[in-house]
PDB file of C-alpha atoms in Angstrom:
ATOM      1  CA  LEU A   1       0.000   0.000   0.000  1.00  0.00           C
ATOM      2  CA  ASN A   2       1.298   3.457  -0.909  1.00  0.00           C
ATOM      3  CA  GLY A   3       0.591   5.025   2.488  1.00  0.00           C
ATOM      4  CA  ARG A   4       2.756   2.456   4.238  1.00  0.00           C
ATOM      5  CA  GLU A   5       5.907   3.363   2.331  1.00  0.00           C
ATOM      6  CA  CYS A   6       8.627   5.400   3.986  1.00  0.00           C
ATOM      7  CA  TYR A   7       9.684   8.599   2.266  1.00  0.00           C
ATOM      8  CA  CYS A   8      12.507  10.923   3.117  1.00  0.00           C
ATOM      9  CA  ALA A   9      12.027  14.459   1.827  1.00  0.00           C
ATOM     10  CA  PRO A  10      13.098  17.855   3.154  1.00  0.00           C
ATOM     11  CA  PHE A  11       9.518  19.202   3.015  1.00  0.00           C
ATOM     12  CA  TYR A  12       5.956  18.307   2.181  1.00  0.00           C
ATOM     13  CA  ARG A  13       2.982  20.326   0.996  1.00  0.00           C
ATOM     14  CA  MET A  14      -0.110  19.863   3.075  1.00  0.00           C
ATOM     15  CA  LEU A  15      -3.330  19.292   1.138  1.00  0.00           C
ATOM     16  CA  PRO A  16      -6.877  19.703   2.447  1.00  0.00           C
ATOM     17  CA  GLY A  17      -8.572  16.515   3.517  1.00  0.00           C
ATOM     18  CA  ASP A  18      -9.312  14.236   6.386  1.00  0.00           C
ATOM     19  CA  SER A  19      -8.145  10.821   7.514  1.00  0.00           C
ATOM     20  CA  SER A  20     -11.085   8.897   6.033  1.00  0.00           C
ATOM     21  CA  ASN A  21      -8.837   7.116   3.516  1.00  0.00           C
ATOM     22  CA  CYS A  22      -6.227   6.198   6.110  1.00  0.00           C
ATOM     23  CA  ASP A  23      -7.172   2.559   6.503  1.00  0.00           C
ATOM     24  CA  ALA A  24      -3.874   0.634   6.465  1.00  0.00           C
ATOM     25  CA  THR A  25      -2.716  -0.673   9.816  1.00  0.00           C
ATOM     26  CA  CYS A  26       0.839   0.049  10.859  1.00  0.00           C
ATOM     27  CA  GLU A  27       3.168  -2.940  10.770  1.00  0.00           C
ATOM     28  CA  GLY A  28       4.768  -1.964  14.078  1.00  0.00           C
ATOM     29  CA  ASP A  29       1.505  -1.159  15.899  1.00  0.00           C
ATOM     30  CA  THR A  30      -1.601  -2.823  14.483  1.00  0.00           C
ATOM     31  CA  THR A  31      -3.838  -0.635  16.662  1.00  0.00           C
ATOM     32  CA  THR A  32      -2.809   2.451  14.633  1.00  0.00           C
ATOM     33  CA  THR A  33      -3.442   3.350  10.992  1.00  0.00           C
ATOM     34  CA  CYS A  34      -0.544   4.424   8.791  1.00  0.00           C
ATOM     35  CA  GLY A  35      -2.155   5.922   5.745  1.00  0.00           C
ATOM     36  CA  GLY A  36      -3.755   3.971   2.927  1.00  0.00           C
ATOM     37  CA  LYS A  37      -3.735   3.603  -0.861  1.00  0.00           C
ATOM     38  CA  PHE A  38      -4.010   7.352  -1.515  1.00  0.00           C
ATOM     39  CA  LYS A  39      -2.848   8.930   1.754  1.00  0.00           C
ATOM     40  CA  SER A  40       0.182   8.815   3.997  1.00  0.00           C
ATOM     41  CA  ALA A  41       0.325   9.452   7.700  1.00  0.00           C
ATOM     42  CA  ILE A  42       3.220  11.752   8.627  1.00  0.00           C
ATOM     43  CA  PHE A  43       4.762  11.026  11.990  1.00  0.00           C
ATOM     44  CA  SER A  44       7.862  13.199  11.973  1.00  0.00           C
ATOM     45  CA  MET A  45       9.851  15.550   9.840  1.00  0.00           C
ATOM     46  CA  HIS A  46      13.623  15.487   9.943  1.00  0.00           C
ATOM     47  CA  MET A  47      16.592  16.366   7.812  1.00  0.00           C
ATOM     48  CA  CYS A  48      17.625  13.624   5.409  1.00  0.00           C
ATOM     49  CA  ASP A  49      21.416  13.333   5.435  1.00  0.00           C
ATOM     50  CA  SER A  50      21.550  11.797   1.964  1.00  0.00           C
ATOM     51  CA  THR A  51      19.585  14.545   0.174  1.00  0.00           C
ATOM     52  CA  GLY A  52      22.684  16.240  -1.312  1.00  0.00           C
ATOM     53  CA  LYS A  53      24.188  12.951  -2.450  1.00  0.00           C
ATOM     54  CA  ASP A  54      20.846  11.799  -3.904  1.00  0.00           C
ATOM     55  CA  LEU A  55      20.511  15.102  -5.779  1.00  0.00           C
ATOM     56  CA  ALA A  56      24.031  14.784  -7.203  1.00  0.00           C
ATOM     57  CA  VAL A  57      23.292  11.256  -8.466  1.00  0.00           C
ATOM     58  CA  ALA A  58      19.967  12.354  -9.982  1.00  0.00           C
ATOM     59  CA  SER A  59      21.652  15.358 -11.619  1.00  0.00           C
ATOM     60  CA  LYS A  60      24.342  13.152 -13.173  1.00  0.00           C
ATOM     61  CA  GLN A  61      21.686  10.758 -14.486  1.00  0.00           C
ATOM     62  CA  ALA A  62      19.623  13.654 -15.873  1.00  0.00           C
ATOM     63  CA  LYS A  63      22.669  15.029 -17.722  1.00  0.00           C
ATOM     64  CA  PHE A  64      23.293  11.597 -19.253  1.00  0.00           C
ATOM     65  CA  VAL A  65      19.657  11.306 -20.348  1.00  0.00           C
ATOM     66  CA  ALA A  66      19.678  14.853 -21.768  1.00  0.00           C
ATOM     67  CA  SER A  67      22.845  14.117 -23.759  1.00  0.00           C
ATOM     68  CA  ASP A  68      21.404  10.853 -25.087  1.00  0.00           C
ATOM     69  CA  LEU A  69      18.161  12.619 -26.001  1.00  0.00           C
ATOM     70  CA  ALA A  70      20.064  15.360 -27.860  1.00  0.00           C
ATOM     71  CA  THR A  71      21.904  12.699 -29.872  1.00  0.00           C
ATOM     72  CA  ARG A  72      18.624  10.983 -30.748  1.00  0.00           C
ATOM     73  CA  ILE A  73      17.024  14.311 -31.742  1.00  0.00           C
ATOM     74  CA  THR A  74      19.923  15.023 -34.106  1.00  0.00           C
ATOM     75  CA  LEU A  75      19.641  11.551 -35.609  1.00  0.00           C
ATOM     76  CA  ALA A  76      15.859  11.887 -36.031  1.00  0.00           C
ATOM     77  CA  ALA A  77      16.279  15.272 -37.759  1.00  0.00           C
ATOM     78  CA  THR A  78      18.916  13.850 -40.114  1.00  0.00           C
ATOM     79  CA  LEU A  79      16.743  10.843 -40.965  1.00  0.00           C
ATOM     80  CA  SER A  80      13.726  13.086 -41.478  1.00  0.00           C
ATOM     81  CA  LYS A  81      15.608  15.265 -43.973  1.00  0.00           C
ATOM     82  CA  SER A  82      16.903  12.182 -45.768  1.00  0.00           C
ATOM     83  CA  MET A  83      13.412  10.678 -46.009  1.00  0.00           C
ATOM     84  CA  GLN A  84      11.968  13.976 -47.245  1.00  0.00           C
ATOM     85  CA  LYS A  85      14.664  14.194 -49.952  1.00  0.00           C
ATOM     86  CA  ALA A  86      14.033  10.571 -51.013  1.00  0.00           C
ATOM     87  CA  GLY A  87      10.306  11.300 -51.258  1.00  0.00           C
ATOM     88  CA  GLU A  88      10.917  14.380 -53.395  1.00  0.00           C
ATOM     89  CA  ASP A  89      13.291  12.430 -55.671  1.00  0.00           C
ATOM     90  CA  ASN A  90      10.766   9.599 -56.056  1.00  0.00           C
ATOM     91  CA  GLN A  91       7.962  12.051 -56.774  1.00  0.00           C
ATOM     92  CA  GLU A  92      10.013  13.672 -59.531  1.00  0.00           C
ATOM     93  CA  MET A  93      11.144  10.318 -60.967  1.00  0.00           C
ATOM     94  CA  PHE A  94       7.693   8.691 -60.997  1.00  0.00           C
ATOM     95  CA  GLY A  95       6.082  11.857 -62.277  1.00  0.00           C
ATOM     96  CA  SER A  96       8.448  11.937 -65.252  1.00  0.00           C
ATOM     97  CA  VAL A  97       7.287   8.481 -66.404  1.00  0.00           C
ATOM     98  CA  GLY A  98       3.624   9.383 -66.327  1.00  0.00           C
ATOM     99  CA  ASP A  99       2.509   8.420 -62.789  1.00  0.00           C
ATOM    100  CA  THR A 100       0.214  11.398 -62.198  1.00  0.00           C
ATOM    101  CA  VAL A 101      -0.595  10.374 -58.594  1.00  0.00           C
ATOM    102  CA  ALA A 102       3.069  10.341 -57.594  1.00  0.00           C
ATOM    103  CA  SER A 103       3.792  13.636 -59.321  1.00  0.00           C
ATOM    104  CA  ASP A 104       1.229  15.622 -57.297  1.00  0.00           C
TER     105      ASP A 104
END
């Protein structure tokens, strides 16, 4: 259940609502509910020591993905131009032999 997961974040944004969807029992204390499928119960806020390290790893991964995406965009643009040129050449060639549909 989503509400029973542990999350470590430097802040959270409170949303309006009640505890009506908090229906998952806590593993450590079955007499208490710990959130549910769509809600989480927050018990404490604290500084996460690994936040800076996690951000650095995510940043490195994002740079890799951005670089890979840029390469793929360049390739797609090159292929697109090549396909467009081939289509234009075929249109001219087929049109010259009397294929009126291809020459339009």
